[in-house]
mmCIF file of C-alpha atoms in Angstrom:
data_model
loop_
_atom_site.group_PDB
_atom_site.id
_atom_site.type_symbol
_atom_site.label_atom_id
_atom_site.label_comp_id
_atom_site.label_asym_id
_atom_site.label_seq_id
_atom_site.Cartn_x
_atom_site.Cartn_y
_atom_site.Cartn_z
ATOM 1 C CA MET A 18 0.000 0.000 0.000
ATOM 2 C CA LYS A 19 1.298 3.450 -0.960
ATOM 3 C CA LYS A 20 -0.260 6.389 0.842
ATOM 4 C CA GLY A 21 -0.580 9.624 -1.112
ATOM 5 C CA LEU A 22 -1.662 13.203 -0.444
ATOM 6 C CA VAL A 23 -3.150 15.219 -3.332
ATOM 7 C CA MET A 24 -3.547 18.991 -2.910
ATOM 8 C CA GLU A 25 -5.623 21.232 -5.186
ATOM 9 C CA GLY A 26 -4.677 24.858 -5.854
ATOM 10 C CA GLY A 27 -6.899 27.924 -5.755
ATOM 11 C CA ALA A 28 -4.616 30.858 -4.883
ATOM 12 C CA MET A 29 -5.458 32.098 -1.370
ATOM 13 C CA ARG A 30 -8.030 29.353 -0.938
ATOM 14 C CA GLY A 31 -4.867 27.337 -0.363
ATOM 15 C CA LEU A 32 -4.866 28.592 3.236
ATOM 16 C CA PHE A 33 -7.603 25.983 3.790
ATOM 17 C CA THR A 34 -5.087 23.338 2.693
ATOM 18 C CA ALA A 35 -2.469 24.880 4.986
ATOM 19 C CA GLY A 36 -4.829 24.437 7.934
ATOM 20 C CA VAL A 37 -5.493 20.812 7.023
ATOM 21 C CA ILE A 38 -1.839 19.827 6.628
ATOM 22 C CA ASP A 39 -0.860 21.534 9.883
ATOM 23 C CA VAL A 40 -3.351 19.330 11.728
ATOM 24 C CA LEU A 41 -1.982 16.268 9.927
ATOM 25 C CA MET A 42 1.565 17.196 10.924
ATOM 26 C CA GLU A 43 0.520 17.841 14.531
ATOM 27 C CA ASN A 44 -0.917 14.325 14.613
ATOM 28 C CA LYS A 45 2.172 12.784 12.990
ATOM 29 C CA ILE A 46 0.274 11.532 9.955
ATOM 30 C CA THR A 47 2.729 10.697 7.192
ATOM 31 C CA PHE A 48 2.478 9.771 3.524
ATOM 32 C CA ASP A 49 4.714 7.993 1.062
ATOM 33 C CA GLY A 50 4.209 10.834 -1.381
ATOM 34 C CA ALA A 51 2.404 14.113 -1.988
ATOM 35 C CA VAL A 52 1.541 16.150 -5.072
ATOM 36 C CA GLY A 53 0.488 19.788 -5.157
ATOM 37 C CA VAL A 54 -0.872 22.111 -7.807
ATOM 38 C CA SER A 55 -0.378 25.892 -7.750
ATOM 39 C CA ALA A 56 -1.069 26.982 -4.149
ATOM 40 C CA GLY A 57 -1.171 23.287 -3.261
ATOM 41 C CA ALA A 58 2.471 23.151 -4.356
ATOM 42 C CA ALA A 59 3.570 26.502 -2.913
ATOM 43 C CA PHE A 60 1.993 25.847 0.494
ATOM 44 C CA GLY A 61 2.068 22.042 0.454
ATOM 45 C CA CYS A 62 5.858 21.863 0.200
ATOM 46 C CA ASN A 63 5.906 22.745 3.912
ATOM 47 C CA TYR A 64 4.540 19.260 4.598
ATOM 48 C CA LYS A 65 7.761 17.689 3.359
ATOM 49 C CA SER A 66 9.923 20.212 5.228
ATOM 50 C CA ARG A 67 7.752 19.725 8.346
ATOM 51 C CA GLN A 68 7.313 23.457 8.922
ATOM 52 C CA LEU A 69 4.126 23.758 10.926
ATOM 53 C CA GLY A 70 2.392 27.124 10.555
ATOM 54 C CA ARG A 71 4.817 28.549 8.007
ATOM 55 C CA ALA A 72 2.334 29.017 5.142
ATOM 56 C CA LEU A 73 -0.107 30.924 7.353
ATOM 57 C CA ARG A 74 2.663 32.926 8.991
ATOM 58 C CA TYR A 75 4.235 34.439 5.892
ATOM 59 C CA ASN A 76 0.904 34.977 4.111
ATOM 60 C CA VAL A 77 -0.501 36.938 7.044
ATOM 61 C CA ARG A 78 2.748 38.853 7.441
ATOM 62 C CA PHE A 79 3.116 39.854 3.794
ATOM 63 C CA CYS A 80 -0.399 39.820 2.292
ATOM 64 C CA ARG A 81 -0.499 43.646 2.249
ATOM 65 C CA ASP A 82 3.117 44.053 1.175
ATOM 66 C CA LYS A 83 3.300 45.397 -2.389
ATOM 67 C CA ARG A 84 6.419 43.337 -2.977
ATOM 68 C CA TYR A 85 4.390 40.182 -2.314
ATOM 69 C CA CYS A 86 1.310 40.784 -4.421
ATOM 70 C CA SER A 87 0.209 44.014 -6.081
ATOM 71 C CA LEU A 88 -0.944 45.648 -9.288
ATOM 72 C CA ARG A 89 2.289 47.648 -9.147
ATOM 73 C CA SER A 90 4.275 44.414 -9.280
ATOM 74 C CA LEU A 91 2.196 43.186 -12.231
ATOM 75 C CA ILE A 92 2.774 46.405 -14.174
ATOM 76 C CA LYS A 93 6.489 46.678 -13.367
ATOM 77 C CA THR A 94 7.519 43.023 -13.629
ATOM 78 C CA GLY A 95 4.706 41.090 -15.305
ATOM 79 C CA ASP A 96 4.118 39.072 -12.122
ATOM 80 C CA LEU A 97 1.196 39.868 -9.827
ATOM 81 C CA PHE A 98 3.028 37.915 -7.126
ATOM 82 C CA GLY A 99 6.550 39.366 -7.058
ATOM 83 C CA ALA A 100 8.797 36.542 -8.245
ATOM 84 C CA ASP A 101 12.000 37.628 -6.511
ATOM 85 C CA PHE A 102 10.217 38.432 -3.259
ATOM 86 C CA CYS A 103 8.117 35.243 -3.174
ATOM 87 C CA TYR A 104 10.670 32.735 -4.435
ATOM 88 C CA ARG A 105 13.946 34.140 -3.147
ATOM 89 C CA GLN A 106 13.576 36.718 -0.370
ATOM 90 C CA ILE A 107 10.890 34.923 1.636
ATOM 91 C CA PRO A 108 12.225 31.328 1.454
ATOM 92 C CA CYS A 109 15.891 32.298 1.695
ATOM 93 C CA GLU A 110 15.851 35.300 4.049
ATOM 94 C CA LEU A 111 12.554 36.430 5.606
ATOM 95 C CA ASP A 112 10.845 33.149 6.561
ATOM 96 C CA LYS A 113 13.344 30.466 5.684
ATOM 97 C CA PHE A 114 12.273 27.310 3.930
ATOM 98 C CA ASP A 115 14.050 24.384 5.585
ATOM 99 C CA MET A 116 15.745 22.841 2.560
ATOM 100 C CA GLU A 117 17.728 20.410 4.705
ATOM 101 C CA ALA A 118 14.607 18.966 6.329
ATOM 102 C CA PHE A 119 12.871 18.902 2.938
ATOM 103 C CA SER A 120 15.762 16.947 1.434
ATOM 104 C CA GLU A 121 16.037 14.500 4.336
ATOM 105 C CA ASN A 122 12.327 13.622 4.420
ATOM 106 C CA PRO A 123 11.931 10.441 2.292
ATOM 107 C CA MET A 124 8.389 11.375 1.237
ATOM 108 C CA GLU A 125 8.183 11.966 -2.522
ATOM 109 C CA PHE A 126 6.898 15.420 -3.455
ATOM 110 C CA TYR A 127 5.646 16.349 -6.921
ATOM 111 C CA VAL A 128 4.372 19.592 -8.369
ATOM 112 C CA VAL A 129 2.310 20.106 -11.522
ATOM 113 C CA ALA A 130 2.936 22.790 -14.125
ATOM 114 C CA THR A 131 1.453 23.261 -17.595
ATOM 115 C CA ASP A 132 3.637 23.104 -20.690
ATOM 116 C CA ILE A 133 2.063 25.920 -22.690
ATOM 117 C CA GLU A 134 3.388 24.658 -26.025
ATOM 118 C CA THR A 135 1.670 21.275 -25.677
ATOM 119 C CA GLY A 136 -1.132 22.288 -23.309
ATOM 120 C CA LYS A 137 -0.304 19.187 -21.247
ATOM 121 C CA PRO A 138 0.634 18.823 -17.583
ATOM 122 C CA LEU A 139 4.256 18.384 -16.550
ATOM 123 C CA TYR A 140 4.994 16.574 -13.290
ATOM 124 C CA TRP A 141 8.222 17.450 -11.499
ATOM 125 C CA ARG A 142 9.581 15.570 -8.506
ATOM 126 C CA CYS A 143 11.127 17.967 -5.991
ATOM 127 C CA THR A 144 14.059 16.496 -4.090
ATOM 128 C CA ASP A 145 16.108 19.119 -2.271
ATOM 129 C CA GLY A 146 14.007 22.316 -2.190
ATOM 130 C CA GLY A 147 16.745 24.118 -4.079
ATOM 131 C CA GLU A 148 16.768 26.428 -7.070
ATOM 132 C CA ASP A 149 15.346 23.916 -9.562
ATOM 133 C CA ASP A 150 12.542 22.856 -7.239
ATOM 134 C CA LEU A 151 11.609 26.467 -6.447
ATOM 135 C CA ALA A 152 11.490 27.231 -10.184
ATOM 136 C CA TYR A 153 8.970 24.447 -10.773
ATOM 137 C CA ILE A 154 6.915 25.455 -7.724
ATOM 138 C CA LYS A 155 6.887 28.997 -9.118
ATOM 139 C CA ALA A 156 5.789 27.678 -12.518
ATOM 140 C CA SER A 157 3.025 25.619 -10.896
ATOM 141 C CA ALA A 158 1.652 28.756 -9.219
ATOM 142 C CA SER A 159 2.102 31.183 -12.155
ATOM 143 C CA MET A 160 -1.467 32.143 -12.990
ATOM 144 C CA PRO A 161 -2.304 32.899 -16.638
ATOM 145 C CA LEU A 162 -2.642 36.628 -17.398
ATOM 146 C CA ALA A 163 -1.086 37.439 -14.004
ATOM 147 C CA ALA A 164 2.411 35.972 -14.318
ATOM 148 C CA ASN A 165 5.304 35.713 -16.699
ATOM 149 C CA ILE A 166 5.910 32.461 -18.505
ATOM 150 C CA VAL A 167 8.520 30.432 -16.608
ATOM 151 C CA GLU A 168 11.186 28.998 -18.900
ATOM 152 C CA LYS A 169 12.891 25.972 -17.423
ATOM 153 C CA ASP A 170 14.795 23.078 -18.988
ATOM 154 C CA GLY A 171 13.786 24.168 -22.480
ATOM 155 C CA LYS A 172 10.080 24.298 -21.642
ATOM 156 C CA LYS A 173 7.650 27.177 -21.239
ATOM 157 C CA LEU A 174 5.504 26.707 -18.159
ATOM 158 C CA LEU A 175 2.514 28.208 -16.348
ATOM 159 C CA ASP A 176 -0.037 27.234 -13.683
ATOM 160 C CA GLY A 177 -0.541 23.496 -13.289
ATOM 161 C CA GLY A 178 -4.219 24.002 -12.520
ATOM 162 C CA MET A 179 -4.886 24.724 -16.187
ATOM 163 C CA SER A 180 -4.117 21.159 -17.242
ATOM 164 C CA ASP A 181 -4.509 18.979 -14.113
ATOM 165 C CA SER A 182 -6.251 20.749 -11.255
ATOM 166 C CA VAL A 183 -6.475 17.716 -8.963
ATOM 167 C CA PRO A 184 -3.875 15.120 -10.026
ATOM 168 C CA LEU A 185 -5.411 12.064 -8.361
ATOM 169 C CA LYS A 186 -5.188 9.955 -11.539
ATOM 170 C CA PHE A 187 -1.523 10.862 -11.893
ATOM 171 C CA PHE A 188 -0.820 9.596 -8.383
ATOM 172 C CA GLU A 189 -2.803 6.438 -9.003
ATOM 173 C CA SER A 190 -0.686 5.862 -12.124
ATOM 174 C CA ARG A 191 2.416 6.100 -9.884
ATOM 175 C CA GLY A 192 1.136 3.259 -7.720
ATOM 176 C CA TYR A 193 -0.443 5.315 -4.943
ATOM 177 C CA ASP A 194 -3.521 3.328 -3.972
ATOM 178 C CA ARG A 195 -4.516 4.917 -0.644
ATOM 179 C CA ASN A 196 -4.999 8.612 -1.360
ATOM 180 C CA VAL A 197 -6.182 11.598 0.645
ATOM 181 C CA VAL A 198 -7.414 14.498 -1.501
ATOM 182 C CA ILE A 199 -7.632 18.063 -0.201
ATOM 183 C CA LEU A 200 -9.991 20.228 -2.270
ATOM 184 C CA THR A 201 -10.493 23.977 -1.864
ATOM 185 C CA GLN A 202 -14.043 24.147 -3.200
ATOM 186 C CA PRO A 203 -17.174 22.747 -1.479
ATOM 187 C CA GLY A 204 -18.838 19.569 -2.692
ATOM 188 C CA GLU A 205 -21.567 21.289 -4.688
ATOM 189 C CA TYR A 206 -19.130 23.421 -6.689
ATOM 190 C CA ILE A 207 -19.307 23.193 -10.489
ATOM 191 C CA LYS A 208 -16.766 25.134 -12.534
ATOM 192 C CA GLY A 209 -18.159 27.354 -15.286
ATOM 193 C CA LYS A 210 -16.620 28.584 -18.501
ATOM 194 C CA ASN A 211 -13.638 30.903 -18.188
ATOM 195 C CA LYS A 212 -14.855 34.468 -18.659
ATOM 196 C CA ALA A 213 -11.323 35.626 -19.451
ATOM 197 C CA MET A 214 -11.038 33.485 -22.604
ATOM 198 C CA PRO A 215 -10.983 36.512 -24.976
ATOM 199 C CA LEU A 216 -7.942 37.883 -23.104
ATOM 200 C CA ILE A 217 -6.330 34.456 -22.958
ATOM 201 C CA LYS A 218 -6.776 33.981 -26.715
ATOM 202 C CA MET A 219 -5.190 37.360 -27.326
ATOM 203 C CA LYS A 220 -2.236 37.024 -24.956
ATOM 204 C CA TYR A 221 -1.403 33.399 -25.752
ATOM 205 C CA ARG A 222 -2.253 33.375 -29.467
ATOM 206 C CA LYS A 223 1.147 31.773 -30.207
ATOM 207 C CA TYR A 224 0.142 28.767 -28.094
ATOM 208 C CA PRO A 225 -2.999 27.195 -29.615
ATOM 209 C CA ASN A 226 -2.712 24.032 -27.521
ATOM 210 C CA LEU A 227 -2.804 26.079 -24.332
ATOM 211 C CA ILE A 228 -5.847 27.992 -25.581
ATOM 212 C CA GLU A 229 -7.622 24.689 -26.289
ATOM 213 C CA THR A 230 -6.728 23.404 -22.821
ATOM 214 C CA MET A 231 -8.067 26.567 -21.199
ATOM 215 C CA LYS A 232 -11.229 26.482 -23.286
ATOM 216 C CA ASN A 233 -12.007 22.996 -22.006
ATOM 217 C CA ARG A 234 -10.697 23.459 -18.484
ATOM 218 C CA HIS A 235 -14.116 23.662 -16.826
ATOM 219 C CA VAL A 236 -15.217 20.451 -18.559
ATOM 220 C CA GLU A 237 -12.120 18.551 -17.443
ATOM 221 C CA TYR A 238 -12.306 19.962 -13.917
ATOM 222 C CA ASN A 239 -15.910 18.854 -13.499
ATOM 223 C CA LYS A 240 -15.046 15.380 -14.843
ATOM 224 C CA THR A 241 -12.236 15.170 -12.302
ATOM 225 C CA THR A 242 -14.475 16.087 -9.375
ATOM 226 C CA GLU A 243 -17.045 13.538 -10.567
ATOM 227 C CA TYR A 244 -14.290 10.911 -10.592
ATOM 228 C CA ILE A 245 -13.192 11.924 -7.087
ATOM 229 C CA ASN A 246 -16.766 11.888 -5.753
ATOM 230 C CA LYS A 247 -17.320 8.390 -7.147
ATOM 231 C CA ALA A 248 -14.046 7.130 -5.700
ATOM 232 C CA GLU A 249 -14.946 8.696 -2.349
ATOM 233 C CA SER A 250 -18.371 7.032 -2.304
ATOM 234 C CA GLU A 251 -16.680 3.688 -2.973
ATOM 235 C CA GLY A 252 -14.219 4.217 -0.130
ATOM 236 C CA LYS A 253 -11.210 4.355 -2.471
ATOM 237 C CA VAL A 254 -10.119 7.888 -1.545
ATOM 238 C CA PHE A 255 -10.561 10.139 1.475
ATOM 239 C CA VAL A 256 -11.595 13.716 0.697
ATOM 240 C CA ILE A 257 -11.286 16.810 2.881
ATOM 241 C CA ARG A 258 -13.065 19.842 1.435
ATOM 242 C CA PRO A 259 -14.597 23.095 2.743
ATOM 243 C CA PRO A 260 -18.186 22.788 3.981
ATOM 244 C CA HIS A 261 -19.037 25.983 2.056
ATOM 245 C CA SER A 262 -17.346 28.548 -0.161
ATOM 246 C CA LEU A 263 -14.309 29.953 1.592
ATOM 247 C CA PRO A 264 -14.407 33.609 2.736
ATOM 248 C CA VAL A 265 -11.335 34.606 0.710
ATOM 249 C CA GLY A 266 -10.743 36.004 -2.735
ATOM 250 C CA ARG A 267 -8.105 34.504 -5.004
ATOM 251 C CA ILE A 268 -6.029 37.598 -4.250
ATOM 252 C CA GLU A 269 -6.837 38.285 -0.604
ATOM 253 C CA LYS A 270 -5.360 41.225 1.330
ATOM 254 C CA ASP A 271 -7.262 40.825 4.591
ATOM 255 C CA PRO A 272 -5.188 38.816 7.090
ATOM 256 C CA GLU A 273 -8.266 37.980 9.145
ATOM 257 C CA LYS A 274 -9.918 36.336 6.135
ATOM 258 C CA LEU A 275 -6.761 34.349 5.492
ATOM 259 C CA LYS A 276 -6.794 33.169 9.111
ATOM 260 C CA SER A 277 -10.472 32.263 8.724
ATOM 261 C CA ALA A 278 -9.789 30.057 5.677
ATOM 262 C CA TYR A 279 -6.895 28.425 7.548
ATOM 263 C CA ASN A 280 -9.050 27.785 10.627
ATOM 264 C CA ILE A 281 -11.812 26.240 8.515
ATOM 265 C CA GLY A 282 -9.193 23.836 7.172
ATOM 266 C CA ARG A 283 -8.114 22.967 10.700
ATOM 267 C CA GLU A 284 -11.710 22.433 11.806
ATOM 268 C CA GLU A 285 -12.501 20.104 8.901
ATOM 269 C CA ALA A 286 -9.305 18.111 9.452
ATOM 270 C CA LEU A 287 -10.036 17.714 13.166
ATOM 271 C CA LYS A 288 -13.625 16.622 12.449
ATOM 272 C CA LYS A 289 -12.376 13.911 10.110
ATOM 273 C CA LEU A 290 -9.228 12.929 11.968
ATOM 274 C CA SER A 291 -10.474 9.630 13.407
ATOM 275 C CA ALA A 292 -12.008 8.534 10.109
ATOM 276 C CA LEU A 293 -8.850 9.583 8.277
ATOM 277 C CA LYS A 294 -6.602 7.538 10.551
ATOM 278 C CA LYS A 295 -8.853 4.507 10.053
ATOM 279 C CA PHE A 296 -8.771 4.985 6.265
ATOM 280 C CA LEU A 297 -4.973 5.091 6.235
ATOM 281 C CA GLU A 298 -4.560 2.152 8.598
ATOM 282 C CA ASP A 299 -7.100 -0.227 7.033
#
């Protein structure tokens, strides 16, 4: 049996995931591997480095800092979330990411990015939390229209959520047969068509495969959640999701709302803790 943890993205909705994984760490629940998409990658990497509370801490501290996320940053650099501040200054200086602990933890950790030339997902295994890993985490969380294309290893990459929002099937293909899935939308959520498609078609006109992927994203997302719901009903996966829409915007500046999303994650994890332990032990 291989135990896996699958973490959806959702920008600042990812604070829900941060609350869940902190409870799991507090209760010494471990997995053989984890995979994160977008915010699920950027916040979920703290599971492998065992840094309780870090994701909440730096988000609350910097959410109103223009270096972290601002229209000014988007205009000046092309990145709504300041790339140098988020992926160098914070992890290396201001709230250090424990690369040594990350490297020493045997748990596999994957992130998902989208290859914009093919429109397909790219899965990268992070090993040491160093420069290469941070580049792929950045790519995974680089939202279309709000971030520069990340060029890495000859590929052009953007947000993994465009091509594989909840990579449960990927983990199953890797032999993970006992999976916990953390979603950031409530059970009744159905994704609609992307209202920004005219802008996406204009900005990414050189990448027709990406445009096609984005055009069909809502269809694929809803198929994925249907697959997860069926697997959950059959007892094949364990799902932790918000009981209702989270009180945060994708770009949230209110630290109290971020704390609220985090606390909802903690509450849901604590409610399901006994059932989760049974699922993983059976």
